Short mmCIF file of N, CA, C and O in Angstrom, two decimals:
data_model
loop_
_atom_site.label_atom_id
_atom_site.label_comp_id
_atom_site.label_asym_id
_atom_site.label_seq_id
_atom_site.Cartn_x
_atom_site.Cartn_y
_atom_site.Cartn_z
N UNK A 57 -8.40 7.35 15.48
CA UNK A 57 -7.94 5.88 15.50
C UNK A 57 -7.99 5.56 13.86
O UNK A 57 -7.37 4.58 13.70
N UNK A 58 -8.85 5.09 13.48
CA UNK A 58 -8.76 4.80 11.73
C UNK A 58 -8.03 5.42 10.72
O UNK A 58 -7.50 4.85 9.97
N UNK A 59 -7.63 6.51 11.17
CA UNK A 59 -6.65 7.38 10.20
C UNK A 59 -5.36 6.71 10.10
O UNK A 59 -4.83 6.71 9.16
N UNK A 60 -5.02 6.06 11.23
CA UNK A 60 -3.63 5.08 11.39
C UNK A 60 -3.86 4.51 9.62
O UNK A 60 -2.79 3.95 9.23
N UNK A 61 -5.31 4.03 9.56
CA UNK A 61 -4.93 2.89 8.22
C UNK A 61 -5.52 3.37 6.86
O UNK A 61 -6.25 2.56 5.94
N UNK A 62 -5.33 4.80 7.11
CA UNK A 62 -5.75 5.31 5.67
C UNK A 62 -4.68 4.62 4.28
O UNK A 62 -5.55 5.11 3.19
N UNK A 63 -3.67 4.23 4.71
CA UNK A 63 -2.66 3.85 3.79
C UNK A 63 -3.37 2.71 2.89
O UNK A 63 -3.02 2.37 2.25
N UNK A 64 -3.93 2.28 3.61
CA UNK A 64 -4.45 1.08 3.15
C UNK A 64 -5.74 1.06 2.50
O UNK A 64 -6.45 0.30 1.58
N UNK A 65 -6.19 2.32 2.38
CA UNK A 65 -7.57 2.46 1.64
C UNK A 65 -7.73 2.25 0.40
O UNK A 65 -8.60 1.74 -0.04
N UNK A 66 -6.72 2.31 -0.57
CA UNK A 66 -6.80 2.10 -1.69
C UNK A 66 -6.90 0.79 -2.06
O UNK A 66 -7.69 0.14 -2.56
N UNK A 67 -6.15 -0.13 -1.35
CA UNK A 67 -5.92 -1.49 -1.06
C UNK A 67 -7.60 -2.12 -1.25
O UNK A 67 -8.25 -3.12 -1.67
N UNK A 68 -8.35 -1.71 0.34
CA UNK A 68 -9.08 -2.12 0.42
C UNK A 68 -10.27 -1.62 -0.50
O UNK A 68 -11.36 -2.74 -0.71
N UNK A 69 -10.51 -0.12 -1.22
CA UNK A 69 -11.34 -0.19 -2.14
C UNK A 69 -11.25 -1.19 -3.46
O UNK A 69 -12.12 -2.07 -4.14
N UNK A 70 -9.81 -1.36 -3.98
CA UNK A 70 -9.78 -2.33 -5.02
C UNK A 70 -10.27 -4.30 -4.80
O UNK A 70 -10.64 -4.51 -4.97
N UNK A 71 -9.91 -4.20 -3.60
CA UNK A 71 -10.41 -5.68 -2.73
C UNK A 71 -12.12 -5.86 -2.96
O UNK A 71 -12.71 -6.72 -3.22
N UNK A 72 -12.69 -4.46 -2.50
CA UNK A 72 -14.09 -4.63 -2.81
C UNK A 72 -14.96 -4.65 -4.31
O UNK A 72 -15.53 -5.79 -4.37
N UNK A 73 -13.80 -3.56 -5.03
CA UNK A 73 -14.36 -3.76 -6.35
C UNK A 73 -14.10 -5.04 -7.12
O UNK A 73 -15.01 -5.84 -7.91
N UNK A 74 -12.94 -5.96 -6.51
CA UNK A 74 -13.03 -7.17 -7.09
C UNK A 74 -13.73 -8.20 -6.32
O UNK A 74 -13.76 -8.95 -7.22
N UNK A 75 -13.92 -8.21 -5.53
CA UNK A 75 -15.45 -9.24 -4.80
C UNK A 75 -16.64 -8.62 -5.27
O UNK A 75 -17.29 -9.85 -5.39
N UNK A 76 -16.93 -7.69 -5.49
CA UNK A 76 -18.10 -7.49 -6.20
C UNK A 76 -17.84 -7.94 -7.62
O UNK A 76 -19.18 -8.57 -8.06
N UNK A 77 -16.89 -8.00 -8.46
CA UNK A 77 -16.73 -8.38 -9.71
C UNK A 77 -16.89 -9.93 -9.70
O UNK A 77 -17.80 -11.09 -10.14
N UNK A 78 -16.43 -10.76 -8.70
CA UNK A 78 -16.71 -12.06 -8.40
C UNK A 78 -18.06 -12.22 -8.17
O UNK A 78 -18.86 -13.16 -8.56
N UNK A 79 -18.59 -11.65 -7.04
CA UNK A 79 -20.43 -11.80 -7.14
C UNK A 79 -21.02 -11.88 -8.20
O UNK A 79 -21.79 -12.37 -8.28
N UNK A 80 -20.75 -10.75 -8.81
CA UNK A 80 -21.46 -10.70 -10.18
C UNK A 80 -20.89 -11.95 -11.19
O UNK A 80 -22.24 -11.86 -11.79
N UNK A 81 -19.76 -11.94 -11.46
CA UNK A 81 -19.52 -13.32 -12.26
C UNK A 81 -19.99 -14.59 -11.88
O UNK A 81 -20.78 -15.20 -12.66
N UNK A 82 -20.35 -15.01 -10.50
CA UNK A 82 -21.08 -15.95 -9.88
C UNK A 82 -22.51 -16.03 -9.98
O UNK A 82 -23.22 -16.85 -10.59
N UNK A 83 -23.23 -14.51 -9.91
CA UNK A 83 -24.97 -14.62 -10.16
C UNK A 83 -25.00 -14.66 -11.52
O UNK A 83 -26.03 -15.43 -11.95
N UNK A 84 -24.26 -14.26 -12.70
CA UNK A 84 -24.63 -14.21 -13.73
C UNK A 84 -24.60 -15.37 -14.76
O UNK A 84 -24.74 -15.28 -15.93
N UNK A 85 -23.33 -15.84 -14.18
CA UNK A 85 -22.88 -16.84 -15.24
C UNK A 85 -23.80 -18.30 -15.22
O UNK A 85 -25.10 -17.84 -14.54
N UNK A 86 -23.42 -18.53 -17.04
CA UNK A 86 -24.61 -20.02 -17.35
C UNK A 86 -24.89 -20.73 -15.85
O UNK A 86 -23.89 -21.30 -14.88
N UNK A 87 -26.00 -21.60 -15.76
CA UNK A 87 -26.18 -22.62 -14.94
C UNK A 87 -25.11 -23.90 -14.92
O UNK A 87 -24.84 -23.73 -16.16
N UNK A 88 -24.85 -24.10 -14.14
CA UNK A 88 -23.80 -25.27 -14.17
C UNK A 88 -24.67 -26.72 -14.43
O UNK A 88 -24.27 -27.37 -14.94
N UNK A 89 -25.57 -26.72 -13.87
CA UNK A 89 -26.24 -28.07 -14.15
C UNK A 89 -27.69 -27.70 -14.05
O UNK A 89 -28.09 -26.73 -14.11
N UNK A 90 -28.35 -28.87 -15.07
CA UNK A 90 -29.68 -28.63 -15.20
C UNK A 90 -30.96 -28.56 -14.17
O UNK A 90 -31.63 -28.06 -14.16
N UNK A 91 -30.22 -29.04 -12.77
CA UNK A 91 -31.02 -28.67 -11.37
C UNK A 91 -30.79 -27.76 -10.78
O UNK A 91 -30.35 -27.65 -9.93
N UNK A 92 -30.68 -26.57 -11.72
CA UNK A 92 -30.25 -25.49 -10.86
C UNK A 92 -31.48 -24.59 -9.96
O UNK A 92 -32.15 -25.40 -9.77
N UNK A 93 -31.10 -23.61 -9.47
CA UNK A 93 -31.93 -23.22 -8.17
C UNK A 93 -33.37 -22.13 -9.16
O UNK A 93 -33.17 -22.40 -10.46
N UNK A 94 -34.20 -22.08 -8.73
CA UNK A 94 -34.89 -21.72 -9.32
C UNK A 94 -35.31 -20.47 -9.71
O UNK A 94 -34.47 -19.45 -9.25
N UNK A 95 -36.14 -19.57 -10.30
CA UNK A 95 -35.76 -18.43 -10.96
C UNK A 95 -36.37 -17.68 -9.81
O UNK A 95 -35.38 -16.25 -9.95
N UNK A 96 -36.96 -17.55 -9.10
CA UNK A 96 -37.44 -16.91 -8.06
C UNK A 96 -36.28 -16.64 -7.01
O UNK A 96 -35.63 -15.25 -6.69
N UNK A 97 -35.72 -17.71 -6.73
CA UNK A 97 -34.49 -17.45 -6.13
C UNK A 97 -33.29 -16.91 -6.37
O UNK A 97 -32.47 -15.97 -6.15
N UNK A 98 -32.86 -17.11 -8.07
CA UNK A 98 -32.25 -16.24 -8.70
C UNK A 98 -32.54 -15.05 -8.37
O UNK A 98 -31.08 -14.01 -8.92
N UNK A 99 -33.35 -14.21 -8.83
CA UNK A 99 -33.89 -12.99 -8.81
C UNK A 99 -33.57 -12.27 -7.29
O UNK A 99 -33.46 -11.37 -7.43
N UNK A 100 -33.84 -13.11 -6.13
CA UNK A 100 -33.95 -12.66 -4.83
C UNK A 100 -31.99 -12.45 -4.66
O UNK A 100 -31.69 -11.32 -4.04
N UNK A 101 -31.06 -13.48 -5.43
CA UNK A 101 -29.56 -13.36 -5.21
C UNK A 101 -29.49 -12.21 -6.03
O UNK A 101 -28.34 -11.46 -5.33
N UNK A 102 -29.46 -12.12 -7.14
CA UNK A 102 -29.40 -10.80 -8.04
C UNK A 102 -29.76 -9.39 -7.46
O UNK A 102 -28.76 -8.50 -7.80
N UNK A 103 -31.10 -9.38 -6.93
CA UNK A 103 -30.89 -8.05 -5.81
C UNK A 103 -30.84 -7.81 -5.15
O UNK A 103 -30.09 -6.54 -4.78
N UNK A 104 -30.20 -9.23 -4.26
CA UNK A 104 -29.24 -8.79 -2.89
C UNK A 104 -27.57 -8.32 -3.64
O UNK A 104 -26.79 -7.25 -3.05
N UNK A 105 -27.03 -9.03 -4.76
CA UNK A 105 -25.92 -8.37 -5.35
C UNK A 105 -25.78 -6.99 -5.68
O UNK A 105 -24.89 -6.68 -5.44
N UNK A 106 -26.91 -6.72 -6.64
CA UNK A 106 -26.99 -5.26 -7.21
C UNK A 106 -27.45 -4.16 -5.60
O UNK A 106 -26.34 -3.49 -5.77
N UNK A 107 -27.86 -4.73 -4.63
CA UNK A 107 -27.92 -3.76 -4.04
C UNK A 107 -26.50 -3.60 -2.87
O UNK A 107 -26.58 -2.08 -2.63
N UNK A 108 -26.13 -4.90 -2.52
CA UNK A 108 -25.24 -4.49 -2.28
C UNK A 108 -23.70 -3.97 -3.03
O UNK A 108 -23.01 -3.04 -2.21
N UNK A 109 -23.90 -4.21 -4.08
CA UNK A 109 -22.87 -3.32 -5.16
C UNK A 109 -23.13 -1.74 -4.76
O UNK A 109 -22.08 -1.47 -4.26
N UNK A 110 -24.44 -1.26 -4.79
CA UNK A 110 -24.77 0.19 -4.65
C UNK A 110 -24.07 0.39 -3.18
O UNK A 110 -23.42 1.66 -3.45
N UNK A 111 -24.45 0.00 -2.60
CA UNK A 111 -24.14 0.18 -0.77
C UNK A 111 -22.82 0.50 -0.80
O UNK A 111 -21.83 1.38 -0.53
N UNK A 112 -21.66 -0.75 -1.53
CA UNK A 112 -20.77 -0.54 -1.28
C UNK A 112 -19.79 0.66 -2.12
O UNK A 112 -18.99 1.03 -1.50
N UNK A 113 -20.23 0.95 -3.46
CA UNK A 113 -19.86 1.97 -3.88
C UNK A 113 -20.21 3.26 -3.57
O UNK A 113 -18.96 3.96 -3.67
N UNK A 114 -21.38 3.46 -2.71
CA UNK A 114 -21.52 4.40 -2.46
C UNK A 114 -20.56 4.78 -1.12
O UNK A 114 -20.09 6.10 -0.99
N UNK A 115 -20.33 3.88 -0.57
CA UNK A 115 -19.41 3.89 0.83
C UNK A 115 -17.90 4.13 0.15
O UNK A 115 -17.35 5.14 0.67
N UNK A 116 -17.52 3.54 -1.01
CA UNK A 116 -16.17 4.12 -1.65
C UNK A 116 -16.05 5.39 -1.84
O UNK A 116 -15.14 6.24 -1.39
N UNK A 117 -17.00 5.73 -2.58
CA UNK A 117 -17.28 7.12 -3.11
C UNK A 117 -16.78 8.54 -1.76
O UNK A 117 -16.50 9.07 -2.23
N UNK A 118 -17.87 7.81 -0.90
CA UNK A 118 -17.76 8.64 0.47
C UNK A 118 -16.16 8.68 1.24
O UNK A 118 -15.94 9.76 1.40
N UNK A 119 -16.10 7.78 1.15
CA UNK A 119 -14.24 7.76 1.51
C UNK A 119 -13.39 7.90 0.97
O UNK A 119 -12.65 8.57 1.64
N UNK A 120 -13.48 8.30 -0.76
CA UNK A 120 -12.44 9.20 -1.05
C UNK A 120 -12.86 10.69 -1.28
O UNK A 120 -12.24 11.61 -1.71
N UNK A 121 -14.42 10.89 -1.23
CA UNK A 121 -14.61 12.61 -1.55
C UNK A 121 -14.13 13.49 -0.75
O UNK A 121 -13.37 14.63 -1.21
N UNK A 122 -13.55 13.26 0.62
CA UNK A 122 -12.59 14.22 1.47
C UNK A 122 -11.22 14.63 0.77
O UNK A 122 -11.17 16.05 0.60
N UNK A 123 -10.87 13.60 -0.35
CA UNK A 123 -9.66 14.03 -0.95
C UNK A 123 -9.89 14.87 -1.96
O UNK A 123 -8.81 15.57 -2.34
N UNK A 124 -10.52 14.68 -2.60
CA UNK A 124 -11.18 15.63 -3.56
C UNK A 124 -11.61 17.01 -3.50
O UNK A 124 -11.75 17.91 -4.12
N UNK A 125 -12.73 16.74 -2.27
CA UNK A 125 -13.19 18.27 -2.03
C UNK A 125 -12.39 19.23 -0.83
O UNK A 125 -13.03 20.51 -1.13
N UNK A 126 -11.44 19.04 -1.00
CA UNK A 126 -10.26 19.48 0.14
C UNK A 126 -9.71 20.65 -0.81
O UNK A 126 -9.49 20.84 -1.93
#
C-alpha cells in the first residue's frame, strides 16, 4: 500500500533533513533575550534534537538501503 507513495520518498527525506537543520538552528542560535531559558532546559532540548536527528537519519538510511542492496 505504501509502495504507491515511493515516488515522493526523496522529497520526504529532503524535507526531514531541512526540518532537522531548522531544529538545530533554533536550538544552537544565540539567546534572543537576556531572560532566556535556563541551562538545564537548554541541555534537555539539545539532547532531544540530537536523539531525534539520529533516529530520523537512521530511518532515512533504512528506507534507501533496499535500493542499494538489490
